[in-house]
């Protein structure tokens, strides 16, 4: 029913696209996404993937081509990172507003400036309200699994929303792990052929798509998108059960790890989550009652599940891999704080891992140390803490006053 393969996250994403039988690939390379575009071109060239490969001149065009192809009834695909995703910003809204259920691979990389090729989540977080489902993988296996899952969720007739499946650049995209890749027949039985619904291009049945919309209809169309997100939350668990029956692996919307009796819990997202769970096991052996709540879905945000998982935890920290500049806290923190509401626990915003800095066991321990200080009244829960920034950060590449 499948084979164990040694793959990095980029190749796991490619294998998922191939088994989803995408018919159009619109590709523009950008580090660390480039291997996705390269491998897909090889599959088309050797005829192992029956698809049209379009070499476009920008990420803006890549997504535009994918939208056009999918509106004709062809499952299309593209992938990007960082400033490439930022260049797509205008077109992201078109895909979402026209209810085109494209699944796009995002290999998370920091936005500029400072210039960086390495991972953080600012690129996807900057698009968190663009009308796209957002799913964050922890492992290479999950990159494949959530890609296949996302096609079925996005294309559900009650959902019809585009989806980003996000993986941390280099930490997942270029790290090889053993992954179980099912055969084509098994994937076909779970994921049927794509049929366009709602909006489509058909010369025998023409319709206006993305035409100028008066204010008398605009709000209503936005509300339809909101209903799509509500439907996604409603049908997501059932599709996960179908996935588990088909492939034997359990997926999560959120994953609570040793939170039931925790005094202190850390909320994580992406590849840092495995390190955090390992650190929890280490600290539990030392007698510290700590836990982790991993978010897989960020859009639609699973606020009920988050609230339920954290309702009995007195001290909570949220570790973001993006800064959320100018806000009360970083993006995941803001959502968790709103979801937790008046459940009683303190919630602290923590920031780390920016620009590709490793979130190591030592970093996770430092986060838990600070949360214990909050728990014991030795630190302020409302103060944002940048857990891995050195103390002399203000002296780095900075001139104080004038031209001296």
PDB file of N, CA and C in Angstrom, residues 98-175:
ATOM      1  N   UNK A  98     -12.622  34.303  -4.980  1.00  0.00           N
ATOM      2  CA  UNK A  98     -13.283  33.549  -6.046  1.00  0.00           C
ATOM      3  C   UNK A  98     -13.514  32.100  -5.650  1.00  0.00           C
ATOM      4  N   UNK A  99     -13.133  31.750  -4.439  1.00  0.00           N
ATOM      5  CA  UNK A  99     -13.365  30.417  -3.860  1.00  0.00           C
ATOM      6  C   UNK A  99     -12.715  29.326  -4.713  1.00  0.00           C
ATOM      7  N   UNK A 100     -11.434  29.557  -5.039  1.00  0.00           N
ATOM      8  CA  UNK A 100     -10.665  28.602  -5.841  1.00  0.00           C
ATOM      9  C   UNK A 100      -9.798  27.780  -4.876  1.00  0.00           C
ATOM     10  N   UNK A 101     -10.074  26.503  -4.699  1.00  0.00           N
ATOM     11  CA  UNK A 101      -9.412  25.719  -3.636  1.00  0.00           C
ATOM     12  C   UNK A 101      -8.025  25.190  -4.022  1.00  0.00           C
ATOM     13  N   UNK A 102      -7.132  26.095  -4.328  1.00  0.00           N
ATOM     14  CA  UNK A 102      -5.741  25.736  -4.616  1.00  0.00           C
ATOM     15  C   UNK A 102      -5.056  25.340  -3.309  1.00  0.00           C
ATOM     16  N   UNK A 103      -4.203  24.339  -3.379  1.00  0.00           N
ATOM     17  CA  UNK A 103      -3.330  24.007  -2.247  1.00  0.00           C
ATOM     18  C   UNK A 103      -1.917  24.420  -2.628  1.00  0.00           C
ATOM     19  N   UNK A 104      -1.345  25.319  -1.840  1.00  0.00           N
ATOM     20  CA  UNK A 104      -0.025  25.872  -2.147  1.00  0.00           C
ATOM     21  C   UNK A 104       0.949  25.508  -1.041  1.00  0.00           C
ATOM     22  N   UNK A 105       2.115  25.010  -1.426  1.00  0.00           N
ATOM     23  CA  UNK A 105       3.158  24.734  -0.462  1.00  0.00           C
ATOM     24  C   UNK A 105       3.915  25.997  -0.098  1.00  0.00           C
ATOM     25  N   UNK A 106       4.051  26.252   1.203  1.00  0.00           N
ATOM     26  CA  UNK A 106       4.812  27.394   1.696  1.00  0.00           C
ATOM     27  C   UNK A 106       6.006  26.871   2.475  1.00  0.00           C
ATOM     28  N   UNK A 107       7.202  27.223   2.042  1.00  0.00           N
ATOM     29  CA  UNK A 107       8.407  26.876   2.776  1.00  0.00           C
ATOM     30  C   UNK A 107       8.819  28.141   3.509  1.00  0.00           C
ATOM     31  N   UNK A 108       8.533  28.185   4.785  1.00  0.00           N
ATOM     32  CA  UNK A 108       8.628  29.431   5.551  1.00  0.00           C
ATOM     33  C   UNK A 108      10.049  29.975   5.605  1.00  0.00           C
ATOM     34  N   UNK A 109      10.148  31.261   5.303  1.00  0.00           N
ATOM     35  CA  UNK A 109      11.424  31.980   5.312  1.00  0.00           C
ATOM     36  C   UNK A 109      11.156  33.415   5.729  1.00  0.00           C
ATOM     37  N   UNK A 110      12.097  34.002   6.441  1.00  0.00           N
ATOM     38  CA  UNK A 110      11.937  35.362   6.948  1.00  0.00           C
ATOM     39  C   UNK A 110      11.750  36.365   5.818  1.00  0.00           C
ATOM     40  N   UNK A 111      10.983  37.406   6.119  1.00  0.00           N
ATOM     41  CA  UNK A 111      10.865  38.553   5.222  1.00  0.00           C
ATOM     42  C   UNK A 111      11.988  39.555   5.510  1.00  0.00           C
ATOM     43  N   UNK A 112      12.289  40.370   4.516  1.00  0.00           N
ATOM     44  CA  UNK A 112      13.326  41.396   4.666  1.00  0.00           C
ATOM     45  C   UNK A 112      12.690  42.688   5.172  1.00  0.00           C
ATOM     46  N   UNK A 113      13.546  43.567   5.757  1.00  0.00           N
ATOM     47  CA  UNK A 113      14.942  43.439   6.095  1.00  0.00           C
ATOM     48  C   UNK A 113      15.063  43.189   7.606  1.00  0.00           C
ATOM     49  N   UNK A 114      16.184  42.675   8.126  1.00  0.00           N
ATOM     50  CA  UNK A 114      17.412  42.295   7.446  1.00  0.00           C
ATOM     51  C   UNK A 114      17.163  41.175   6.432  1.00  0.00           C
ATOM     52  N   UNK A 115      18.027  41.098   5.426  1.00  0.00           N
ATOM     53  CA  UNK A 115      17.898  40.077   4.401  1.00  0.00           C
ATOM     54  C   UNK A 115      18.235  38.720   4.993  1.00  0.00           C
ATOM     55  N   UNK A 116      17.429  37.723   4.667  1.00  0.00           N
ATOM     56  CA  UNK A 116      17.655  36.390   5.201  1.00  0.00           C
ATOM     57  C   UNK A 116      17.162  35.346   4.222  1.00  0.00           C
ATOM     58  N   UNK A 117      17.839  34.211   4.170  1.00  0.00           N
ATOM     59  CA  UNK A 117      17.375  33.053   3.418  1.00  0.00           C
ATOM     60  C   UNK A 117      16.727  32.013   4.334  1.00  0.00           C
ATOM     61  N   UNK A 118      16.711  32.292   5.633  1.00  0.00           N
ATOM     62  CA  UNK A 118      16.394  31.236   6.589  1.00  0.00           C
ATOM     63  C   UNK A 118      15.020  31.427   7.232  1.00  0.00           C
ATOM     64  N   UNK A 119      14.665  30.476   8.036  1.00  0.00           N
ATOM     65  CA  UNK A 119      13.269  30.314   8.464  1.00  0.00           C
ATOM     66  C   UNK A 119      12.836  31.293   9.545  1.00  0.00           C
ATOM     67  N   UNK A 120      11.723  31.919   9.355  1.00  0.00           N
ATOM     68  CA  UNK A 120      10.767  32.221  10.419  1.00  0.00           C
ATOM     69  C   UNK A 120       9.389  32.289   9.780  1.00  0.00           C
ATOM     70  N   UNK A 121       8.379  32.645  10.550  1.00  0.00           N
ATOM     71  CA  UNK A 121       6.997  32.513  10.067  1.00  0.00           C
ATOM     72  C   UNK A 121       6.379  33.821   9.612  1.00  0.00           C
ATOM     73  N   UNK A 122       7.170  34.879   9.523  1.00  0.00           N
ATOM     74  CA  UNK A 122       6.589  36.175   9.185  1.00  0.00           C
ATOM     75  C   UNK A 122       5.930  36.166   7.812  1.00  0.00           C
ATOM     76  N   UNK A 123       6.466  35.360   6.869  1.00  0.00           N
ATOM     77  CA  UNK A 123       5.898  35.385   5.518  1.00  0.00           C
ATOM     78  C   UNK A 123       4.453  34.904   5.523  1.00  0.00           C
ATOM     79  N   UNK A 124       4.185  33.771   6.160  1.00  0.00           N
ATOM     80  CA  UNK A 124       2.813  33.266   6.198  1.00  0.00           C
ATOM     81  C   UNK A 124       1.939  34.069   7.155  1.00  0.00           C
ATOM     82  N   UNK A 125       2.508  34.481   8.290  1.00  0.00           N
ATOM     83  CA  UNK A 125       1.716  35.253   9.254  1.00  0.00           C
ATOM     84  C   UNK A 125       1.262  36.588   8.673  1.00  0.00           C
ATOM     85  N   UNK A 126       2.050  37.154   7.766  1.00  0.00           N
ATOM     86  CA  UNK A 126       1.650  38.403   7.120  1.00  0.00           C
ATOM     87  C   UNK A 126       0.403  38.212   6.262  1.00  0.00           C
ATOM     88  N   UNK A 127       0.105  36.952   5.889  1.00  0.00           N
ATOM     89  CA  UNK A 127      -1.047  36.654   5.040  1.00  0.00           C
ATOM     90  C   UNK A 127      -2.148  35.918   5.810  1.00  0.00           C
ATOM     91  N   UNK A 128      -2.112  36.015   7.132  1.00  0.00           N
ATOM     92  CA  UNK A 128      -3.029  35.204   7.936  1.00  0.00           C
ATOM     93  C   UNK A 128      -4.492  35.573   7.753  1.00  0.00           C
ATOM     94  N   UNK A 129      -4.773  36.781   7.307  1.00  0.00           N
ATOM     95  CA  UNK A 129      -6.158  37.210   7.114  1.00  0.00           C
ATOM     96  C   UNK A 129      -6.513  37.348   5.642  1.00  0.00           C
ATOM     97  N   UNK A 130      -5.797  36.645   4.786  1.00  0.00           N
ATOM     98  CA  UNK A 130      -6.010  36.773   3.343  1.00  0.00           C
ATOM     99  C   UNK A 130      -7.092  35.846   2.818  1.00  0.00           C
ATOM    100  N   UNK A 131      -7.696  35.042   3.687  1.00  0.00           N
ATOM    101  CA  UNK A 131      -8.757  34.141   3.258  1.00  0.00           C
ATOM    102  C   UNK A 131      -8.297  32.745   2.917  1.00  0.00           C
ATOM    103  N   UNK A 132      -7.074  32.390   3.310  1.00  0.00           N
ATOM    104  CA  UNK A 132      -6.519  31.062   3.060  1.00  0.00           C
ATOM    105  C   UNK A 132      -6.489  30.239   4.342  1.00  0.00           C
ATOM    106  N   UNK A 133      -6.833  28.970   4.233  1.00  0.00           N
ATOM    107  CA  UNK A 133      -6.559  28.025   5.300  1.00  0.00           C
ATOM    108  C   UNK A 133      -5.047  27.965   5.494  1.00  0.00           C
ATOM    109  N   UNK A 134      -4.597  27.869   6.755  1.00  0.00           N
ATOM    110  CA  UNK A 134      -3.165  27.718   7.033  1.00  0.00           C
ATOM    111  C   UNK A 134      -2.949  26.520   7.947  1.00  0.00           C
ATOM    112  N   UNK A 135      -2.080  25.597   7.511  1.00  0.00           N
ATOM    113  CA  UNK A 135      -1.737  24.388   8.257  1.00  0.00           C
ATOM    114  C   UNK A 135      -0.220  24.338   8.371  1.00  0.00           C
ATOM    115  N   UNK A 136       0.296  24.027   9.576  1.00  0.00           N
ATOM    116  CA  UNK A 136       1.733  24.016   9.838  1.00  0.00           C
ATOM    117  C   UNK A 136       2.188  22.607  10.203  1.00  0.00           C
ATOM    118  N   UNK A 137       3.122  22.071   9.431  1.00  0.00           N
ATOM    119  CA  UNK A 137       3.627  20.716   9.646  1.00  0.00           C
ATOM    120  C   UNK A 137       4.773  20.724  10.658  1.00  0.00           C
ATOM    121  N   UNK A 138       4.883  19.611  11.383  1.00  0.00           N
ATOM    122  CA  UNK A 138       5.973  19.432  12.345  1.00  0.00           C
ATOM    123  C   UNK A 138       7.105  18.585  11.778  1.00  0.00           C
ATOM    124  N   UNK A 139       6.793  17.659  10.872  1.00  0.00           N
ATOM    125  CA  UNK A 139       7.765  16.689  10.385  1.00  0.00           C
ATOM    126  C   UNK A 139       7.619  16.523   8.876  1.00  0.00           C
ATOM    127  N   UNK A 140       8.581  15.817   8.277  1.00  0.00           N
ATOM    128  CA  UNK A 140       8.511  15.528   6.845  1.00  0.00           C
ATOM    129  C   UNK A 140       7.279  14.684   6.535  1.00  0.00           C
ATOM    130  N   UNK A 141       6.999  13.695   7.369  1.00  0.00           N
ATOM    131  CA  UNK A 141       5.801  12.882   7.159  1.00  0.00           C
ATOM    132  C   UNK A 141       4.559  13.753   7.133  1.00  0.00           C
ATOM    133  N   UNK A 142       4.504  14.712   8.048  1.00  0.00           N
ATOM    134  CA  UNK A 142       3.332  15.585   8.094  1.00  0.00           C
ATOM    135  C   UNK A 142       3.248  16.502   6.876  1.00  0.00           C
ATOM    136  N   UNK A 143       4.359  16.879   6.304  1.00  0.00           N
ATOM    137  CA  UNK A 143       4.304  17.687   5.072  1.00  0.00           C
ATOM    138  C   UNK A 143       3.505  16.933   4.020  1.00  0.00           C
ATOM    139  N   UNK A 144       3.854  15.662   3.805  1.00  0.00           N
ATOM    140  CA  UNK A 144       3.110  14.853   2.830  1.00  0.00           C
ATOM    141  C   UNK A 144       1.656  14.701   3.254  1.00  0.00           C
ATOM    142  N   UNK A 145       1.430  14.310   4.498  1.00  0.00           N
ATOM    143  CA  UNK A 145       0.077  13.991   4.950  1.00  0.00           C
ATOM    144  C   UNK A 145      -0.853  15.191   4.874  1.00  0.00           C
ATOM    145  N   UNK A 146      -0.374  16.342   5.343  1.00  0.00           N
ATOM    146  CA  UNK A 146      -1.263  17.506   5.356  1.00  0.00           C
ATOM    147  C   UNK A 146      -1.477  18.084   3.966  1.00  0.00           C
ATOM    148  N   UNK A 147      -0.541  17.870   3.054  1.00  0.00           N
ATOM    149  CA  UNK A 147      -0.793  18.269   1.668  1.00  0.00           C
ATOM    150  C   UNK A 147      -1.962  17.466   1.093  1.00  0.00           C
ATOM    151  N   UNK A 148      -1.917  16.145   1.228  1.00  0.00           N
ATOM    152  CA  UNK A 148      -3.001  15.303   0.721  1.00  0.00           C
ATOM    153  C   UNK A 148      -4.310  15.655   1.420  1.00  0.00           C
ATOM    154  N   UNK A 149      -4.235  15.818   2.722  1.00  0.00           N
ATOM    155  CA  UNK A 149      -5.423  16.183   3.498  1.00  0.00           C
ATOM    156  C   UNK A 149      -5.989  17.528   3.049  1.00  0.00           C
ATOM    157  N   UNK A 150      -5.112  18.499   2.824  1.00  0.00           N
ATOM    158  CA  UNK A 150      -5.561  19.857   2.493  1.00  0.00           C
ATOM    159  C   UNK A 150      -6.334  19.900   1.184  1.00  0.00           C
ATOM    160  N   UNK A 151      -5.936  19.070   0.198  1.00  0.00           N
ATOM    161  CA  UNK A 151      -6.693  19.032  -1.050  1.00  0.00           C
ATOM    162  C   UNK A 151      -8.151  18.657  -0.775  1.00  0.00           C
ATOM    163  N   UNK A 152      -8.350  17.630   0.036  1.00  0.00           N
ATOM    164  CA  UNK A 152      -9.720  17.170   0.282  1.00  0.00           C
ATOM    165  C   UNK A 152     -10.510  18.191   1.088  1.00  0.00           C
ATOM    166  N   UNK A 153      -9.872  18.817   2.070  1.00  0.00           N
ATOM    167  CA  UNK A 153     -10.552  19.825   2.871  1.00  0.00           C
ATOM    168  C   UNK A 153     -10.893  21.050   2.026  1.00  0.00           C
ATOM    169  N   UNK A 154      -9.926  21.571   1.289  1.00  0.00           N
ATOM    170  CA  UNK A 154     -10.139  22.792   0.505  1.00  0.00           C
ATOM    171  C   UNK A 154     -11.220  22.607  -0.548  1.00  0.00           C
ATOM    172  N   UNK A 155     -11.251  21.410  -1.158  1.00  0.00           N
ATOM    173  CA  UNK A 155     -12.179  21.161  -2.258  1.00  0.00           C
ATOM    174  C   UNK A 155     -13.558  20.721  -1.802  1.00  0.00           C
ATOM    175  N   UNK A 156     -13.754  20.538  -0.501  1.00  0.00           N
ATOM    176  CA  UNK A 156     -15.083  20.169   0.001  1.00  0.00           C
ATOM    177  C   UNK A 156     -16.100  21.225  -0.438  1.00  0.00           C
ATOM    178  N   UNK A 157     -17.259  20.780  -0.889  1.00  0.00           N
ATOM    179  CA  UNK A 157     -18.220  21.707  -1.493  1.00  0.00           C
ATOM    180  C   UNK A 157     -18.726  22.766  -0.526  1.00  0.00           C
ATOM    181  N   UNK A 158     -18.639  22.519   0.772  1.00  0.00           N
ATOM    182  CA  UNK A 158     -19.053  23.522   1.753  1.00  0.00           C
ATOM    183  C   UNK A 158     -17.914  24.458   2.144  1.00  0.00           C
ATOM    184  N   UNK A 159     -16.691  24.139   1.744  1.00  0.00           N
ATOM    185  CA  UNK A 159     -15.515  24.922   2.132  1.00  0.00           C
ATOM    186  C   UNK A 159     -15.055  25.800   0.971  1.00  0.00           C
ATOM    187  N   UNK A 160     -14.513  25.194  -0.074  1.00  0.00           N
ATOM    188  CA  UNK A 160     -14.062  25.915  -1.273  1.00  0.00           C
ATOM    189  C   UNK A 160     -13.198  27.125  -0.925  1.00  0.00           C
ATOM    190  N   UNK A 161     -12.130  26.844  -0.199  1.00  0.00           N
ATOM    191  CA  UNK A 161     -11.154  27.865   0.165  1.00  0.00           C
ATOM    192  C   UNK A 161      -9.760  27.382  -0.213  1.00  0.00           C
ATOM    193  N   UNK A 162      -8.876  28.281  -0.625  1.00  0.00           N
ATOM    194  CA  UNK A 162      -7.493  27.875  -0.877  1.00  0.00           C
ATOM    195  C   UNK A 162      -6.776  27.596   0.439  1.00  0.00           C
ATOM    196  N   UNK A 163      -5.713  26.801   0.372  1.00  0.00           N
ATOM    197  CA  UNK A 163      -5.009  26.387   1.583  1.00  0.00           C
ATOM    198  C   UNK A 163      -3.510  26.476   1.401  1.00  0.00           C
ATOM    199  N   UNK A 164      -2.830  26.960   2.445  1.00  0.00           N
ATOM    200  CA  UNK A 164      -1.374  26.915   2.528  1.00  0.00           C
ATOM    201  C   UNK A 164      -0.986  25.788   3.475  1.00  0.00           C
ATOM    202  N   UNK A 165      -0.090  24.920   3.025  1.00  0.00           N
ATOM    203  CA  UNK A 165       0.538  23.950   3.917  1.00  0.00           C
ATOM    204  C   UNK A 165       1.970  24.427   4.127  1.00  0.00           C
ATOM    205  N   UNK A 166       2.283  24.779   5.366  1.00  0.00           N
ATOM    206  CA  UNK A 166       3.536  25.455   5.687  1.00  0.00           C
ATOM    207  C   UNK A 166       4.528  24.485   6.322  1.00  0.00           C
ATOM    208  N   UNK A 167       5.775  24.580   5.889  1.00  0.00           N
ATOM    209  CA  UNK A 167       6.863  23.832   6.529  1.00  0.00           C
ATOM    210  C   UNK A 167       8.031  24.776   6.743  1.00  0.00           C
ATOM    211  N   UNK A 168       8.756  24.572   7.828  1.00  0.00           N
ATOM    212  CA  UNK A 168       9.861  25.453   8.172  1.00  0.00           C
ATOM    213  C   UNK A 168      11.019  25.268   7.203  1.00  0.00           C
ATOM    214  N   UNK A 169      11.451  26.379   6.605  1.00  0.00           N
ATOM    215  CA  UNK A 169      12.548  26.339   5.661  1.00  0.00           C
ATOM    216  C   UNK A 169      13.822  25.776   6.272  1.00  0.00           C
ATOM    217  N   UNK A 170      14.463  24.865   5.568  1.00  0.00           N
ATOM    218  CA  UNK A 170      15.691  24.175   5.945  1.00  0.00           C
ATOM    219  C   UNK A 170      15.482  23.204   7.104  1.00  0.00           C
ATOM    220  N   UNK A 171      14.833  23.610   8.200  1.00  0.00           N
ATOM    221  CA  UNK A 171      14.610  22.678   9.297  1.00  0.00           C
ATOM    222  C   UNK A 171      13.793  21.473   8.849  1.00  0.00           C
ATOM    223  N   UNK A 172      12.842  21.690   7.944  1.00  0.00           N
ATOM    224  CA  UNK A 172      12.104  20.584   7.339  1.00  0.00           C
ATOM    225  C   UNK A 172      12.418  20.450   5.855  1.00  0.00           C
ATOM    226  N   UNK A 173      12.462  21.566   5.141  1.00  0.00           N
ATOM    227  CA  UNK A 173      12.556  21.498   3.681  1.00  0.00           C
ATOM    228  C   UNK A 173      13.818  20.798   3.203  1.00  0.00           C
ATOM    229  N   UNK A 174      14.908  20.892   3.967  1.00  0.00           N
ATOM    230  CA  UNK A 174      16.178  20.318   3.542  1.00  0.00           C
ATOM    231  C   UNK A 174      16.703  19.259   4.513  1.00  0.00           C
ATOM    232  N   UNK A 175      15.846  18.767   5.380  1.00  0.00           N
ATOM    233  CA  UNK A 175      16.237  17.728   6.331  1.00  0.00           C
ATOM    234  C   UNK A 175      15.559  16.425   5.947  1.00  0.00           C
TER     235      UNK A 175
END
